[in-house]
mmCIF file of C-alpha atoms in Angstrom:
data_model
loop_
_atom_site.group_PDB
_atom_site.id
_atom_site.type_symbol
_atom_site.label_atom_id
_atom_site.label_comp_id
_atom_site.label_asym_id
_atom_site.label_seq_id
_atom_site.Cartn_x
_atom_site.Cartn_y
_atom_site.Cartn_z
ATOM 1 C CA UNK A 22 0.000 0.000 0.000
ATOM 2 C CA UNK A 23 2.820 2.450 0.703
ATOM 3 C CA UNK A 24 4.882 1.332 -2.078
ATOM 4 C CA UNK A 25 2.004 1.944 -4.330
ATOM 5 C CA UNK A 26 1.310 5.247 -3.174
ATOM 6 C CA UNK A 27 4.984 6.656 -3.222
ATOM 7 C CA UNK A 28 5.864 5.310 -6.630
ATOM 8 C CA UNK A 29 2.083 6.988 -7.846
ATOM 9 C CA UNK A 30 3.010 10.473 -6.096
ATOM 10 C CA UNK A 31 6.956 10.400 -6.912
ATOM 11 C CA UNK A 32 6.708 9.346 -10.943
ATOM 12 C CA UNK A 33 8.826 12.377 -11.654
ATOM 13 C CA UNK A 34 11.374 12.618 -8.535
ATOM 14 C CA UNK A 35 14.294 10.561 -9.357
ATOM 15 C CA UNK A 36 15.872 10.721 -6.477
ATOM 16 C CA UNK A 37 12.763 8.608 -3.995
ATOM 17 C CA UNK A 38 14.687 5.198 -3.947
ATOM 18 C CA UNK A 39 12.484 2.663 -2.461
ATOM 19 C CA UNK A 40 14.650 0.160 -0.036
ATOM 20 C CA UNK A 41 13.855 -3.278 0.376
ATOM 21 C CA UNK A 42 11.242 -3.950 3.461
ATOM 22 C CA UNK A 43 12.588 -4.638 6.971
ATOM 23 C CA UNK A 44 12.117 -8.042 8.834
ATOM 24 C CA UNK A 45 10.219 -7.936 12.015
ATOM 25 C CA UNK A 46 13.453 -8.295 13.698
ATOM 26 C CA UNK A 47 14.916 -5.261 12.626
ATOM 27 C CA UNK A 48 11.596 -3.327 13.854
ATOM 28 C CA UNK A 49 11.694 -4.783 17.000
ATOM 29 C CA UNK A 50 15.358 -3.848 17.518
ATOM 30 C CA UNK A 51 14.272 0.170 16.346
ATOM 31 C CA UNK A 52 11.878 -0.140 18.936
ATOM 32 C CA UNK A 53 13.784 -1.162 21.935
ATOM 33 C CA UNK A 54 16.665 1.423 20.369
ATOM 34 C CA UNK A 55 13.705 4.219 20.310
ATOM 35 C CA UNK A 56 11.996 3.083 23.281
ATOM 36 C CA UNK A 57 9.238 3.048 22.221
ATOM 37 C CA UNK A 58 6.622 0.062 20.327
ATOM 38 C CA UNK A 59 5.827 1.666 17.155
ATOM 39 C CA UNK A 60 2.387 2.509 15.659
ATOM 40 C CA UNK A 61 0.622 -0.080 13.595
ATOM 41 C CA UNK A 62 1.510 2.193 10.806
ATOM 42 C CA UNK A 63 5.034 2.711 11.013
ATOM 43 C CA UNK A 64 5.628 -1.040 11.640
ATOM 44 C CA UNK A 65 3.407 -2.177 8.546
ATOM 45 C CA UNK A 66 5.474 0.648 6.684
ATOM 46 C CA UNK A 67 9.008 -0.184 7.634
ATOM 47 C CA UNK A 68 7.398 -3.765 7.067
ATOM 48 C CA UNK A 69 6.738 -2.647 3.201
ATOM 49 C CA UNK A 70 9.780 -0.591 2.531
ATOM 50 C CA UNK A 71 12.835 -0.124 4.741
ATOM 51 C CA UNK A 72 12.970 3.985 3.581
ATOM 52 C CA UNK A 73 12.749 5.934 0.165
ATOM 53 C CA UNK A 74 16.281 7.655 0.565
ATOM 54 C CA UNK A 75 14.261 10.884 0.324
ATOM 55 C CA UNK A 76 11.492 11.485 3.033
ATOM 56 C CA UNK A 77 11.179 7.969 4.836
ATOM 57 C CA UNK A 78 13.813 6.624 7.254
ATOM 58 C CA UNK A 79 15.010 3.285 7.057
ATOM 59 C CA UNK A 80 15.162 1.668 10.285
ATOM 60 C CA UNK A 81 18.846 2.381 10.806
ATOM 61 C CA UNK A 82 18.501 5.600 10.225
ATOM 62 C CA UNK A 83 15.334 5.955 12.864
ATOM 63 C CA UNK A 84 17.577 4.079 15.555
ATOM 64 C CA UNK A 85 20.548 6.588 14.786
ATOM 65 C CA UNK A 86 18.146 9.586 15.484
ATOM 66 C CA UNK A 87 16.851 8.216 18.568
ATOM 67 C CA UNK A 88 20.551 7.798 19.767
ATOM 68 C CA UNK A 89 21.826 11.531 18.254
ATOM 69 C CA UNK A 90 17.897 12.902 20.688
ATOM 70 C CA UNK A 91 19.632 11.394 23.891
ATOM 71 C CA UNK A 92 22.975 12.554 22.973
ATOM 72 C CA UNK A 93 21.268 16.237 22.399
ATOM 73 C CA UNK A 94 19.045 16.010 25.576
ATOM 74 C CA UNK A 95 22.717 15.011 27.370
ATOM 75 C CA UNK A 96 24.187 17.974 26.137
ATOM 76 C CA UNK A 97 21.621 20.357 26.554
ATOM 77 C CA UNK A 98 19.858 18.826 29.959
ATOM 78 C CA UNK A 99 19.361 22.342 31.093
ATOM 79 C CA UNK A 100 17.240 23.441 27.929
ATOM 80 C CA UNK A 101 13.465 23.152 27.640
ATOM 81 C CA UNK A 102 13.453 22.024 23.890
ATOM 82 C CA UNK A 103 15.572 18.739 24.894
ATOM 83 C CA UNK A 104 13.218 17.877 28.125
ATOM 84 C CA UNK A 105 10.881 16.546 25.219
ATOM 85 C CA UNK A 106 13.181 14.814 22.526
ATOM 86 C CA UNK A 107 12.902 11.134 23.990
ATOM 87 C CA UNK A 108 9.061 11.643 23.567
ATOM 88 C CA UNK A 109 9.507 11.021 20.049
ATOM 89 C CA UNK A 110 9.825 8.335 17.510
ATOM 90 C CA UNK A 111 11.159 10.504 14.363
ATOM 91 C CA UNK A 112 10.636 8.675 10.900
ATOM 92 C CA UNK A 113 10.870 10.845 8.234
ATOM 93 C CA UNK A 114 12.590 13.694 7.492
ATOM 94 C CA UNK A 115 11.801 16.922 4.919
ATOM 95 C CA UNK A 116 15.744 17.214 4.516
ATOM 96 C CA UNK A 117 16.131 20.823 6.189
ATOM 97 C CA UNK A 118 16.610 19.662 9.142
ATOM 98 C CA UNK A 119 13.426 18.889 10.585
ATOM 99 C CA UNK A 120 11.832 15.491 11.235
ATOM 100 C CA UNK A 121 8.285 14.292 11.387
ATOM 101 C CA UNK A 122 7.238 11.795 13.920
ATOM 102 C CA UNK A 123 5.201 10.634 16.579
ATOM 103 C CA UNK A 124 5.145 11.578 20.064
ATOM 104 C CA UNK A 125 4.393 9.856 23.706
ATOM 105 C CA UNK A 126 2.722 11.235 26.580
ATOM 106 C CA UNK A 127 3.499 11.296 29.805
ATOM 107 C CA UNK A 128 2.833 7.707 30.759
ATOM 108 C CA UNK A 129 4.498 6.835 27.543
ATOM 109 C CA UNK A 130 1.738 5.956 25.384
ATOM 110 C CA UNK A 131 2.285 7.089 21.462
ATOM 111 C CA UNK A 132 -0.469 9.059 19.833
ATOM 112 C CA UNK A 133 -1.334 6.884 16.771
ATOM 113 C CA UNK A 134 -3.749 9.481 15.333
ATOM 114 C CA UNK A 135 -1.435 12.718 15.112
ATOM 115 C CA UNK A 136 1.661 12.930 13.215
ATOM 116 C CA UNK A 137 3.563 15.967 13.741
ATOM 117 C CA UNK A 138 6.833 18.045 12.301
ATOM 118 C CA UNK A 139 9.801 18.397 14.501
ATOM 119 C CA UNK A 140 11.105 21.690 13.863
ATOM 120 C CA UNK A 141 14.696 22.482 14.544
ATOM 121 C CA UNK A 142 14.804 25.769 14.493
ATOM 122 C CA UNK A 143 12.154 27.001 16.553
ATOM 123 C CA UNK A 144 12.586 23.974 19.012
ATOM 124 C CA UNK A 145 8.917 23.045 18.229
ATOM 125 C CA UNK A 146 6.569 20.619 17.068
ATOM 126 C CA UNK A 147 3.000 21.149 15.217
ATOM 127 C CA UNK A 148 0.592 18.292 13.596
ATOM 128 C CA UNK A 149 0.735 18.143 10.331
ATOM 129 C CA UNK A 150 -1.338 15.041 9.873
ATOM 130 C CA UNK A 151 -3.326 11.695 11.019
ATOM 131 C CA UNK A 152 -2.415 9.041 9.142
ATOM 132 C CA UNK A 153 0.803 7.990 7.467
ATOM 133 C CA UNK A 154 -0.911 7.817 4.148
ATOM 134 C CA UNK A 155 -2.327 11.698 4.654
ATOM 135 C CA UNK A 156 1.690 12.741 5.914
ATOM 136 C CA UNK A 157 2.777 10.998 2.931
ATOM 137 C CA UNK A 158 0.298 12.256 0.400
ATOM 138 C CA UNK A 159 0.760 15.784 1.828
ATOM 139 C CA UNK A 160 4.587 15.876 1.926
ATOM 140 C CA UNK A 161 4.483 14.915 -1.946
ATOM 141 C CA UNK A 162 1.870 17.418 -2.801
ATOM 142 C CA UNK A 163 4.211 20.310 -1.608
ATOM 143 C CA UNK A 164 1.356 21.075 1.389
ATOM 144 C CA UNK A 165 3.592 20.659 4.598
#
């Protein structure tokens, strides 16, 4: 389904390269590397394709954020922005910097209907959609 829907929205971008699907093993270790169990989504995504090389993460790459967010909220312990970063599983990137992704409350529970943008700059994070489908429909349409 989200092989389909990439390769429909990216005909003309030569530079989405869809990666071979992960094994459940591999998803499982990104989880216990994030901290996090992933939403249904993510896992029956990562499941499908391991990553596009453009907006998707593979599941290396997701595990290498997670570990760069501790290393951040190490360094910067004392700023508000990094009291947050381990509340989020970030899968995607627009490739400016910022990162879309989910997020956990409190009790650690990941918000399966909101998907939101990461941004660096402003050391703040916004929905931008529901679904995985809507993120990556909208992403590819030029709307977020």
């Amino acid at each position: 389904m989200y092989k389909e829907l990439i390769l429909e929205l990216t005909q003309n971008n030569e530079y989405v390269k869809i990666q071979s699907p992960c094994t459940g093993e591999e998803i499982e270790k990104a989880e216990k590397a994030v901290g996090y169990p992933f939403p249904k989504e993510l896992w029956e995504l990562l499941y499908e394709l391991d990553g596009d090389k453009y907006l998707l993460l593979s599941a290396k790459e997701i595990i290498a954020q997670a570990i760069l967010n501790r290393e951040t909220q190490e360094m910067y312990s004392d700023e508000e922005f990094a009291k947050e970063l381990d509340k989020f599983i970030f899968f995607a990137t627009n490739g400016c910097g910022d990162y879309y992704c989910y997020h956990a409350d409190s009790d650690g529970v990941i918000d399966e209907n909101a998907i939101y943008i990461w941004e660096h700059e402003m050391f703040c994070w916004k929905q931008v959609a529901a679904s995985m489908v809507e993120l990556i429909t909208r992403y590819y349409h030029d709307e977020i």
